[in-house]
Amino acid sequence: MLTSMTLVFHIIFATIGAGVPLLICAAEYVGIRKRDPKYVLLARRWTRGYVIIVAVGVVTGTAIGLQLFLLWPTFMQIAGHVIGLPLFMETFAFFFEAIFLGAYIYTWDRFKGRYTHWYLSLPVVIGGGMSAVFITTVNAFMNTPQGFTLEGRTITSVEPIMAMLNPATPSKVFHVLTSSYMTSGAILAAITAFFILKYGNNAYYKKALKLTMIMTLIFSIFTAIAGDASAKFLASYQPEKLAAAEWHFETEKGADLILFGRLTEDNEIQGAIHLPKLLSFLSFGDFNSEVTGLDKVDEDLIPPLWIHYMFDLMVCFGAFGILISMLFIVFMFWKKRDQYNKWLLRAIVVNAPLAMLAIEFGWIYAEVGRQPWILRGYMRVAEGAISSPYVHYVFAAFLVLYVLLGTFVTLVLVRLYKKNPIQKEWEMRFPDTLFGGDQK
Amino acid sequence: MNYEILGLSALWFFLFAYLIIASIDFGAGFFAYYAMQTKKDHILNRLIARYLSPVWEITNVFFIFFFYGLAFFFPDAGYYYGSAMLIPGSIILLLIGIRGSFYAFENYGSRKSKLYTFLYGASGLFIPAAIATGLTISEGGFIRHENGSVYLRHQELLTNPFSWAVVFLAVVSVLYISAHFLTYYANKAGDEPARKLLRSYALFWAAPQIIASLTAFIFISRQNPEHYDNMLDLWWLFGISVLFFLIGIYLVYRERNYGLSFICVMLQFFFALLGYGIGHMPYLLYNEIQVTADATLPAMGIALLIAFAGGLLMLIPSLILVMRMFLFDAEYVKGKK
């Protein structure tokens, strides 16, 4: 419970932490390339908020790192032999990112070369991406463990690289990276759209929205591709997870994909939309392939069936993101429609929390879907956890901390941008040019 | 087994690095708060913020390195400490959470607040105290076995004079190291009032520091005679440590060579920690976990060491780059950039 709470909280910051540097880097690059200070200013303003998010990400990340040992000592004693390498490497990636983030923030006006400062953003993007990659391999390992031999409760031989490059790794890493870039794009777009709705449009916001929406579209398409790859992976390696998500009780050929609906107590599906044979296609790329159902899974090894809702919501929110960003881009080129119309802007605002929820639901689906295993096929959750009467107090203390931090982060961020609106900062930095006037 | 010794040396190195870097950081937070209370904050805060802002995240990484290293090179140690440290470990995490976040709010947010500085400064003293419990536990005698699980005997820990001596030592050392570094930094920045103020802190904390060291040393003899005897055999390491302590203080007293004096402070702790660490061998946790018996499997140990070497190859140049940009760039330190 405590671990899941910490994770749910950490994922918000980790997603932004891994994704936003790419957007900052892109904005600064476009700015330098086009010699347009508006983009550079955009990068700068994003960075300021980003640092605060990273700070909270760092502390929640530290919390998880240590909680692994505090709350799952038995699990770590065994798995620690195998997952030590990626976790250790993740720390290095994070170190790399931390070093250069500091350097990036404090050297805006120090260099003569146009690109020198921008180069500093590259290690931040790489470091953020790499730490996501390494940590995902650990999670992938827990889903499809390999690369070690277990005799009783002792590990006798281990191949660290094999364990890292397990079957779940490629699709997971791909999905995690693309979705975090997509979500970061969606969040920054939503902020911009919100400001346009509130304070009216101007050249700066237009540029910000254009950049973020293009990024969102690109990465949401990639996310969808990655999601499809993940489903195909699940069908082959973890059929019980996919079957539970799709309420697929009987093994059959040409299986239906089930959207929404409700499950009665004796496992009857009500009010669902059946898409014939799509599940087979989703699983193996062939409408008539055979999909393993829950009847092939041991009764006490079936994951909770409510993960179906998580799965559906994740997919729907993802699809919504693609739709919105696509509409925006289409309107941008199709002159008859205004891409800044109020309804579209509102939809863009709504899209950000939905994208974040999709990430959370996706993780819940992925994690709850491998219950009751903590190490699929090797160790159950109950065997790995600590049994201590103090866990409740610790849980309460962390809950209070997260609620406090969540509120403070929001307050501080809102104040940061309210106190220093873009017009003011523009006039301070470039006193000779009018804000509304475009250079070109 | 060679990789275990290498791994152990790496761990020891990180512990030392964390001791120095984190002390500067924790102490700075406390001094910032203290200066605010005594209405001297205008002298210090700008200086401290200029040093800390680019590097504070790095401090956290050293901490993670240390406990990841310990737990992955020696999974059994991870199991014992993990089980035993549930409460102290969670307290450390809560404090780190508060500290990191409020540091960011204070410095990158838009408003200076007394509350933020207070949370930041106070947590800076509690964290080393909480981490010190880990060292106390390592001396043995605080762990209870029950139903196949490991528990910490909280009552004993809290009533034992030795654990309080360690806490006292940790807190005082933090202030001592930090004051020395900041004096050096202020001197470099040409910030006369800050240098004077910090120099007085450095001199003030010298006496408690050496007293605390000796107290802890003496209490070890009661808590863990075996470790104490080992350390007595290494008396010359502690002698060197005390020598560097004296040189460091002398230099600060004579108001010159602050750089050298800070190096002396580092060497003082280097030798003390070295003596402590060698004396601690071969146990990671007294009478429970030995270094040789409980290490990870060779394949993993070697993979970790390779990762470690590769990581250092990448990190050391980056660290030097950052240090040249912020720590040793005279223009930056003086606030011109």
PDB file of N, CA, C and O in Angstrom, chain B residues 172-201:
ATOM      1  N   VAL B 172      27.426  17.835  15.337  1.00  0.00           N
ATOM      2  CA  VAL B 172      28.518  18.792  15.521  1.00  0.00           C
ATOM      3  C   VAL B 172      29.467  18.765  14.320  1.00  0.00           C
ATOM      4  O   VAL B 172      29.914  19.810  13.844  1.00  0.00           O
ATOM      5  N   SER B 173      29.736  17.559  13.805  1.00  0.00           N
ATOM      6  CA  SER B 173      30.640  17.477  12.657  1.00  0.00           C
ATOM      7  C   SER B 173      30.065  18.198  11.453  1.00  0.00           C
ATOM      8  O   SER B 173      30.784  18.868  10.708  1.00  0.00           O
ATOM      9  N   VAL B 174      28.765  18.066  11.271  1.00  0.00           N
ATOM     10  CA  VAL B 174      28.115  18.749  10.155  1.00  0.00           C
ATOM     11  C   VAL B 174      28.378  20.252  10.240  1.00  0.00           C
ATOM     12  O   VAL B 174      28.806  20.888   9.272  1.00  0.00           O
ATOM     13  N   LEU B 175      28.157  20.801  11.418  1.00  0.00           N
ATOM     14  CA  LEU B 175      28.318  22.251  11.558  1.00  0.00           C
ATOM     15  C   LEU B 175      29.779  22.659  11.381  1.00  0.00           C
ATOM     16  O   LEU B 175      30.090  23.691  10.773  1.00  0.00           O
ATOM     17  N   TYR B 176      30.654  21.821  11.878  1.00  0.00           N
ATOM     18  CA  TYR B 176      32.081  22.116  11.819  1.00  0.00           C
ATOM     19  C   TYR B 176      32.576  22.100  10.369  1.00  0.00           C
ATOM     20  O   TYR B 176      33.206  23.048   9.890  1.00  0.00           O
ATOM     21  N   ILE B 177      32.258  21.021   9.655  1.00  0.00           N
ATOM     22  CA  ILE B 177      32.703  20.915   8.262  1.00  0.00           C
ATOM     23  C   ILE B 177      32.122  22.047   7.431  1.00  0.00           C
ATOM     24  O   ILE B 177      32.817  22.714   6.652  1.00  0.00           O
ATOM     25  N   SER B 178      30.853  22.270   7.631  1.00  0.00           N
ATOM     26  CA  SER B 178      30.168  23.272   6.829  1.00  0.00           C
ATOM     27  C   SER B 178      30.750  24.671   7.052  1.00  0.00           C
ATOM     28  O   SER B 178      30.996  25.418   6.100  1.00  0.00           O
ATOM     29  N   ALA B 179      30.978  25.009   8.303  1.00  0.00           N
ATOM     30  CA  ALA B 179      31.506  26.346   8.596  1.00  0.00           C
ATOM     31  C   ALA B 179      32.875  26.528   7.950  1.00  0.00           C
ATOM     32  O   ALA B 179      33.184  27.601   7.403  1.00  0.00           O
ATOM     33  N   HIS B 180      33.682  25.488   7.971  1.00  0.00           N
ATOM     34  CA  HIS B 180      35.004  25.593   7.342  1.00  0.00           C
ATOM     35  C   HIS B 180      34.892  25.825   5.845  1.00  0.00           C
ATOM     36  O   HIS B 180      35.562  26.681   5.282  1.00  0.00           O
ATOM     37  N   PHE B 181      34.026  25.040   5.221  1.00  0.00           N
ATOM     38  CA  PHE B 181      33.918  25.194   3.777  1.00  0.00           C
ATOM     39  C   PHE B 181      33.397  26.579   3.420  1.00  0.00           C
ATOM     40  O   PHE B 181      33.908  27.249   2.518  1.00  0.00           O
ATOM     41  N   LEU B 182      32.380  27.007   4.131  1.00  0.00           N
ATOM     42  CA  LEU B 182      31.768  28.289   3.775  1.00  0.00           C
ATOM     43  C   LEU B 182      32.726  29.452   4.035  1.00  0.00           C
ATOM     44  O   LEU B 182      32.687  30.467   3.331  1.00  0.00           O
ATOM     45  N   THR B 183      33.574  29.308   5.037  1.00  0.00           N
ATOM     46  CA  THR B 183      34.577  30.347   5.269  1.00  0.00           C
ATOM     47  C   THR B 183      35.493  30.461   4.049  1.00  0.00           C
ATOM     48  O   THR B 183      35.769  31.552   3.549  1.00  0.00           O
ATOM     49  N   TYR B 184      35.918  29.301   3.585  1.00  0.00           N
ATOM     50  CA  TYR B 184      36.768  29.277   2.402  1.00  0.00           C
ATOM     51  C   TYR B 184      36.065  29.897   1.216  1.00  0.00           C
ATOM     52  O   TYR B 184      36.632  30.713   0.475  1.00  0.00           O
ATOM     53  N   TYR B 185      34.788  29.536   1.053  1.00  0.00           N
ATOM     54  CA  TYR B 185      34.027  30.018  -0.097  1.00  0.00           C
ATOM     55  C   TYR B 185      33.811  31.531  -0.002  1.00  0.00           C
ATOM     56  O   TYR B 185      33.927  32.250  -0.999  1.00  0.00           O
ATOM     57  N   ALA B 186      33.518  32.007   1.197  1.00  0.00           N
ATOM     58  CA  ALA B 186      33.297  33.441   1.384  1.00  0.00           C
ATOM     59  C   ALA B 186      34.575  34.216   1.105  1.00  0.00           C
ATOM     60  O   ALA B 186      34.565  35.286   0.497  1.00  0.00           O
ATOM     61  N   ASN B 187      35.685  33.630   1.528  1.00  0.00           N
ATOM     62  CA  ASN B 187      36.968  34.272   1.306  1.00  0.00           C
ATOM     63  C   ASN B 187      37.228  34.411  -0.181  1.00  0.00           C
ATOM     64  O   ASN B 187      37.680  35.442  -0.679  1.00  0.00           O
ATOM     65  N   LYS B 188      36.895  33.349  -0.898  1.00  0.00           N
ATOM     66  CA  LYS B 188      37.100  33.339  -2.341  1.00  0.00           C
ATOM     67  C   LYS B 188      36.215  34.377  -3.020  1.00  0.00           C
ATOM     68  O   LYS B 188      36.594  35.018  -4.002  1.00  0.00           O
ATOM     69  N   ALA B 189      35.023  34.516  -2.489  1.00  0.00           N
ATOM     70  CA  ALA B 189      34.090  35.476  -3.066  1.00  0.00           C
ATOM     71  C   ALA B 189      34.463  36.905  -2.697  1.00  0.00           C
ATOM     72  O   ALA B 189      33.857  37.857  -3.178  1.00  0.00           O
ATOM     73  N   GLY B 190      35.456  37.064  -1.812  1.00  0.00           N
ATOM     74  CA  GLY B 190      35.830  38.388  -1.365  1.00  0.00           C
ATOM     75  C   GLY B 190      34.736  39.019  -0.523  1.00  0.00           C
ATOM     76  O   GLY B 190      34.612  40.242  -0.440  1.00  0.00           O
ATOM     77  N   ASP B 191      33.948  38.200   0.109  1.00  0.00           N
ATOM     78  CA  ASP B 191      32.822  38.694   0.899  1.00  0.00           C
ATOM     79  C   ASP B 191      33.271  38.796   2.359  1.00  0.00           C
ATOM     80  O   ASP B 191      33.161  37.854   3.140  1.00  0.00           O
ATOM     81  N   GLU B 192      33.791  39.949   2.729  1.00  0.00           N
ATOM     82  CA  GLU B 192      34.447  40.117   4.022  1.00  0.00           C
ATOM     83  C   GLU B 192      33.525  39.829   5.214  1.00  0.00           C
ATOM     84  O   GLU B 192      33.857  39.022   6.078  1.00  0.00           O
ATOM     85  N   PRO B 193      32.322  40.450   5.283  1.00  0.00           N
ATOM     86  CA  PRO B 193      31.471  40.199   6.454  1.00  0.00           C
ATOM     87  C   PRO B 193      31.101  38.727   6.592  1.00  0.00           C
ATOM     88  O   PRO B 193      31.137  38.176   7.709  1.00  0.00           O
ATOM     89  N   ALA B 194      30.773  38.073   5.482  1.00  0.00           N
ATOM     90  CA  ALA B 194      30.398  36.663   5.552  1.00  0.00           C
ATOM     91  C   ALA B 194      31.573  35.835   6.030  1.00  0.00           C
ATOM     92  O   ALA B 194      31.425  34.928   6.852  1.00  0.00           O
ATOM     93  N   ARG B 195      32.764  36.172   5.527  1.00  0.00           N
ATOM     94  CA  ARG B 195      33.940  35.411   5.929  1.00  0.00           C
ATOM     95  C   ARG B 195      34.151  35.518   7.441  1.00  0.00           C
ATOM     96  O   ARG B 195      34.393  34.527   8.120  1.00  0.00           O
ATOM     97  N   LYS B 196      34.013  36.723   7.961  1.00  0.00           N
ATOM     98  CA  LYS B 196      34.239  36.928   9.396  1.00  0.00           C
ATOM     99  C   LYS B 196      33.252  36.122  10.229  1.00  0.00           C
ATOM    100  O   LYS B 196      33.621  35.439  11.188  1.00  0.00           O
ATOM    101  N   LEU B 197      31.994  36.214   9.817  1.00  0.00           N
ATOM    102  CA  LEU B 197      30.948  35.525  10.554  1.00  0.00           C
ATOM    103  C   LEU B 197      31.190  34.013  10.534  1.00  0.00           C
ATOM    104  O   LEU B 197      31.160  33.340  11.571  1.00  0.00           O
ATOM    105  N   LEU B 198      31.499  33.497   9.342  1.00  0.00           N
ATOM    106  CA  LEU B 198      31.666  32.052   9.202  1.00  0.00           C
ATOM    107  C   LEU B 198      32.922  31.568   9.909  1.00  0.00           C
ATOM    108  O   LEU B 198      32.954  30.474  10.458  1.00  0.00           O
ATOM    109  N   ARG B 199      33.939  32.417   9.897  1.00  0.00           N
ATOM    110  CA  ARG B 199      35.169  32.027  10.587  1.00  0.00           C
ATOM    111  C   ARG B 199      34.888  31.850  12.073  1.00  0.00           C
ATOM    112  O   ARG B 199      35.378  30.913  12.714  1.00  0.00           O
ATOM    113  N   SER B 200      34.056  32.737  12.616  1.00  0.00           N
ATOM    114  CA  SER B 200      33.742  32.602  14.038  1.00  0.00           C
ATOM    115  C   SER B 200      32.977  31.304  14.286  1.00  0.00           C
ATOM    116  O   SER B 200      33.179  30.633  15.283  1.00  0.00           O
ATOM    117  N   TYR B 201      32.087  30.930  13.353  1.00  0.00           N
ATOM    118  CA  TYR B 201      31.387  29.653  13.500  1.00  0.00           C
ATOM    119  C   TYR B 201      32.394  28.503  13.488  1.00  0.00           C
ATOM    120  O   TYR B 201      32.320  27.571  14.294  1.00  0.00           O
TER     121      TYR B 201
END
